[in-house]
Structure formats: structure tokens, C-alpha cells
PDB file of C-alpha atoms in Angstrom:
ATOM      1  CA  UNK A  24      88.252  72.734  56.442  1.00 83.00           C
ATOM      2  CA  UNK A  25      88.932  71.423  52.698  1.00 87.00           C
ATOM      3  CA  UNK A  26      86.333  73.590  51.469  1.00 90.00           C
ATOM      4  CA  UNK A  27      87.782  77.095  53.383  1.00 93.00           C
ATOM      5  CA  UNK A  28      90.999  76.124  51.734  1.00 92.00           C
ATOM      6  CA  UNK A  29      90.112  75.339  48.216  1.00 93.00           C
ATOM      7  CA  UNK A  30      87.948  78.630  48.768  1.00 94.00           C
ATOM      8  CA  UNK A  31      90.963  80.642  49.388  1.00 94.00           C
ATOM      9  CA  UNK A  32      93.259  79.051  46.621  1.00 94.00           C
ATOM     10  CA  UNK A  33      90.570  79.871  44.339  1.00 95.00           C
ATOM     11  CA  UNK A  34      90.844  83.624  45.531  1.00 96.00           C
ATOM     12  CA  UNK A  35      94.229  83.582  45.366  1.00 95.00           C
ATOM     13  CA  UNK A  36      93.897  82.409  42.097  1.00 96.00           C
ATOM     14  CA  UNK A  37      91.570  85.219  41.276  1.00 96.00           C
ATOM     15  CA  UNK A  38      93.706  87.713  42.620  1.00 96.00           C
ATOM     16  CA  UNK A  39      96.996  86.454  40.399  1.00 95.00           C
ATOM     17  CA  UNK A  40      94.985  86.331  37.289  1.00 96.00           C
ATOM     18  CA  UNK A  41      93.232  90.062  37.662  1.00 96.00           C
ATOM     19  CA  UNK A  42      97.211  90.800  38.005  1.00 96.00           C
ATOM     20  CA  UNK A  43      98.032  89.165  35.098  1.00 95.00           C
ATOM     21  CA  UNK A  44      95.044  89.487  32.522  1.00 94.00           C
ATOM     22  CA  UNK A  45      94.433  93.298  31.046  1.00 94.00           C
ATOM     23  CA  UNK A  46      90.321  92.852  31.468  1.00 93.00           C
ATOM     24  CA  UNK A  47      90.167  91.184  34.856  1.00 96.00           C
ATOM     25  CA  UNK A  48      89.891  93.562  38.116  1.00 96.00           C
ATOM     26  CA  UNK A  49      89.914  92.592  41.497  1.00 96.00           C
ATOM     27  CA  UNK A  50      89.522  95.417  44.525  1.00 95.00           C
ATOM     28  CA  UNK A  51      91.005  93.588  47.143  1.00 92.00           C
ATOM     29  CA  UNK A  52      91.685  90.153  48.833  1.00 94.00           C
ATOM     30  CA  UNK A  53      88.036  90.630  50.283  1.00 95.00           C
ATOM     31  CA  UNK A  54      86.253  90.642  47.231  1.00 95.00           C
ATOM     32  CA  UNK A  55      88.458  87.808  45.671  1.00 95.00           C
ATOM     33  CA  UNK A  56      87.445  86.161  48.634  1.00 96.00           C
ATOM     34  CA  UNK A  57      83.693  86.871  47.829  1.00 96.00           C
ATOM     35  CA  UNK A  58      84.443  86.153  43.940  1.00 96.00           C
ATOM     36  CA  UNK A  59      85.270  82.582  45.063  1.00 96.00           C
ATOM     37  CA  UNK A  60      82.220  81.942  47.306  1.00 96.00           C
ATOM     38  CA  UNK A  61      79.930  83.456  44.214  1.00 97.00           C
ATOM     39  CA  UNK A  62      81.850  81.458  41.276  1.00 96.00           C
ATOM     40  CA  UNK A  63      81.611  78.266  43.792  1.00 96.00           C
ATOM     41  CA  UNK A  64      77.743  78.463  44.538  1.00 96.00           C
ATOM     42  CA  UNK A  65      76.748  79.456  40.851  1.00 96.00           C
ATOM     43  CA  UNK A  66      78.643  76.456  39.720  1.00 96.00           C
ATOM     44  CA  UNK A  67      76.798  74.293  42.470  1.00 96.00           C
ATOM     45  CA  UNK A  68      73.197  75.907  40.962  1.00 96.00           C
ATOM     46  CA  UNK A  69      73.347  76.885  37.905  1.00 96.00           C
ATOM     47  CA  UNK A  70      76.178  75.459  36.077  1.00 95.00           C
ATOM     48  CA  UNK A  71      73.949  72.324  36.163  1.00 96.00           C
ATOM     49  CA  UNK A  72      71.188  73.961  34.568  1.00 96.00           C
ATOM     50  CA  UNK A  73      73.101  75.042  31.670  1.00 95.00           C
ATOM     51  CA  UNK A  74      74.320  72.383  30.783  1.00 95.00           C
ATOM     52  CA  UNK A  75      71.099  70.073  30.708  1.00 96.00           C
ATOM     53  CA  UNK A  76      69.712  73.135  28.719  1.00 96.00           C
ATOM     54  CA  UNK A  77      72.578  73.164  26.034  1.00 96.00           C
ATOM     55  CA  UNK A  78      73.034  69.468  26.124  1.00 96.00           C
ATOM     56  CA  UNK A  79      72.764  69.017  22.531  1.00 95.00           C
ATOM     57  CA  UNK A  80      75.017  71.909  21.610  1.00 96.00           C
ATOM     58  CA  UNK A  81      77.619  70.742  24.086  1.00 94.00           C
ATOM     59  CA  UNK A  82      77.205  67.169  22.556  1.00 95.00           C
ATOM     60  CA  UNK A  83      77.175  68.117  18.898  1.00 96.00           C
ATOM     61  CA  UNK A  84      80.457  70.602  19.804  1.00 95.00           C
ATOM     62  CA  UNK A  85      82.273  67.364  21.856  1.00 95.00           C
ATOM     63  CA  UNK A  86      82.260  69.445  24.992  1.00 94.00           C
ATOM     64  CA  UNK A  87      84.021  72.509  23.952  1.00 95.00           C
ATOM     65  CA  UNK A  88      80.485  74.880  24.500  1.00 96.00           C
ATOM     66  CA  UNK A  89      81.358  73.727  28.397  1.00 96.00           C
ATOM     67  CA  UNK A  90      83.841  76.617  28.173  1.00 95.00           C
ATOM     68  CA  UNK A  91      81.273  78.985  26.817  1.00 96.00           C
ATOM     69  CA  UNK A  92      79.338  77.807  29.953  1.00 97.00           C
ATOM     70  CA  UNK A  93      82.206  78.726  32.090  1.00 96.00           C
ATOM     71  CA  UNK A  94      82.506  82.000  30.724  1.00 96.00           C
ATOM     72  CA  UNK A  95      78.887  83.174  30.984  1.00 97.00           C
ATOM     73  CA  UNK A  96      79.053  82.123  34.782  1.00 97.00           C
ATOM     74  CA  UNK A  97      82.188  84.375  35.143  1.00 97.00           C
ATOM     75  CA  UNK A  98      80.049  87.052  33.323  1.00 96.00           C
ATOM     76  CA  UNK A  99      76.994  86.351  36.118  1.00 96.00           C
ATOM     77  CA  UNK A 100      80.060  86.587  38.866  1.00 96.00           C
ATOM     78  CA  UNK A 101      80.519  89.850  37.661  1.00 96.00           C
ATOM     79  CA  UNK A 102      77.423  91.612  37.447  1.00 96.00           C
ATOM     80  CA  UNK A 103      76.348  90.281  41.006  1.00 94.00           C
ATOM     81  CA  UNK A 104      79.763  91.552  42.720  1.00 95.00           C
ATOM     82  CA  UNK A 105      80.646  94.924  42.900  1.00 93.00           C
ATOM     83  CA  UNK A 106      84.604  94.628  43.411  1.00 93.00           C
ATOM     84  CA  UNK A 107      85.282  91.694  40.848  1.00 96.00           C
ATOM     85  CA  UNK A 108      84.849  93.209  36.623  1.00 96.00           C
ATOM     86  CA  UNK A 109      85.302  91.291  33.237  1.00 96.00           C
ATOM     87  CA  UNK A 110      85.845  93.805  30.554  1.00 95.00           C
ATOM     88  CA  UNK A 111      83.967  91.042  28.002  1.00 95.00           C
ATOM     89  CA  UNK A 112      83.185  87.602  27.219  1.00 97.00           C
ATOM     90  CA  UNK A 113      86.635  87.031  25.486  1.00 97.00           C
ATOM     91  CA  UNK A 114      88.613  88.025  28.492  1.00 97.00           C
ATOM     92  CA  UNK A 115      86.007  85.502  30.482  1.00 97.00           C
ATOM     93  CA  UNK A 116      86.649  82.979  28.484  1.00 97.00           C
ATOM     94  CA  UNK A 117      89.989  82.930  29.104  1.00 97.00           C
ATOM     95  CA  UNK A 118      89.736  83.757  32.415  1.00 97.00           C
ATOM     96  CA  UNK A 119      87.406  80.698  33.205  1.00 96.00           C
ATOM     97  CA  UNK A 120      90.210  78.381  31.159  1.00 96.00           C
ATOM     98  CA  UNK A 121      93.032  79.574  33.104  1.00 97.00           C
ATOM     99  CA  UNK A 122      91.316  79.787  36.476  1.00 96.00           C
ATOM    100  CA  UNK A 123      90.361  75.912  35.834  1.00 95.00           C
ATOM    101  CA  UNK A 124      94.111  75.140  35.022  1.00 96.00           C
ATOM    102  CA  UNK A 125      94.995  76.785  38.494  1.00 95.00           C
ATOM    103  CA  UNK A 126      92.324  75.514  40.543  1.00 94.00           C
ATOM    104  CA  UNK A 127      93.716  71.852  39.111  1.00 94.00           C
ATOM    105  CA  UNK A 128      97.241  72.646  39.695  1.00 94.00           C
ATOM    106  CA  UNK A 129      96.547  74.001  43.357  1.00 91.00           C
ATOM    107  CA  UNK A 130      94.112  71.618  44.201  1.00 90.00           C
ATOM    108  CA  UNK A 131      96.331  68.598  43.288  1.00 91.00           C
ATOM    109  CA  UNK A 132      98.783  69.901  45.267  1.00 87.00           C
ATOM    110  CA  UNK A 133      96.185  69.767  48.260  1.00 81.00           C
ATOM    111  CA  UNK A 134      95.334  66.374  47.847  1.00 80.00           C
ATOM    112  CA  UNK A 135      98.649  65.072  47.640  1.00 76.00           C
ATOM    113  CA  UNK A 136      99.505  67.129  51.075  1.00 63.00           C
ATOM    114  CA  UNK A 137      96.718  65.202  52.644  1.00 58.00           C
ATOM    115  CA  UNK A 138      97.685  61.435  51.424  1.00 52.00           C
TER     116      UNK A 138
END
């Protein structure tokens, strides 16, 4: 049940952002919905694999090539869903940063609900 909801905050999330961001575009509440599952699963599988492959990039930039990461899995979201578009890797990039500062404010809000 946890998972459904953070799935659906994360939509919503996607939805208020493509409002708010000039590059970001969103068809409907379905395919925010899909955007969600597709962001979720590619950071399960392949975030992972980026990161042990950049390791020493990541380490030699303290962490900050994690949001470059980010970004090109926002970029992947997009060219496997047909209803979700990034206009570039800039707009991803901040995309992916302000998505993760939503998902944390949301999501804390969950967890405390639950306590």
C-alpha cells in the first residue's frame, strides 16, 4: 500500500512540475502515473549500474555527478514514454533536483502520518 502511494505522490509530483517548468510535458494524470512506475523501476535497475560504472567520477566530483545520473535517467524516462517529454538535459537536470526535493518533502510527510 506504501508503495501505490509514494507511486502516486511521485505522479503528482510529476504533474506539478510539467506545470511549473517550461521544458517538462505531461499528457495526463495517466501517463504521470506511468512516468512514476518507469522513473521508479529504472532507478531500481539501472541507477545502480551507473553509478558503479562512474564511481570514480562521482568520487573525484564528491557526489555531485549523482545528479548528472539523475538526469540521464529522466532523459531514458522520456524516450521510453510517449506522454512524458524533456526538452534537454538542462531542464532534466533540474527536473530530477526538484522532483527529489518533492519526493522528500511528500514522503516525510507519509512517514510521519504513519508513526
Amino acid at each position: 500500500m506504501k508503495l501505490i502511494l509514494r507511486l502516486l505522490l511521485t505522479a503528482l509530483a510529476v504533474v506539478l512540475l510539467a506545470k511549473l517548468l517550461p521544458g517538462i510535458t505531461v499528457t495526463g494524470y495517466l501517463s504521470a502515473i506511468i512516468v512514476a512506475v518507469v522513473l521508479a523501476l529504472l532507478k531500481l535497475i539501472v541507477r545502480p549500474i551507473l553509478v558503479i560504472l562512474t564511481l570514480p567520477i562521482t568520487v573525484l566530483t564528491l557526489g555531485l555527478f549523482l545528479l548528472v545520473i539523475n538526469a540521464v535517467i529522466i532523459l531514458l524516462a522520456d524516450a521510453f514514454i510517449d506522454g512524458f517529454a524533456v526538452s534537454g538535459f538542462w531542464i532534466a537536470l533540474v527536473f530530477s533536483i526538484l522532483l527529489s526535493i518533492i519526493q522528500s518533502i511528500l514522503f516525510s510527510v507519509l512517514d510521519t502520518d504513519n508513526d
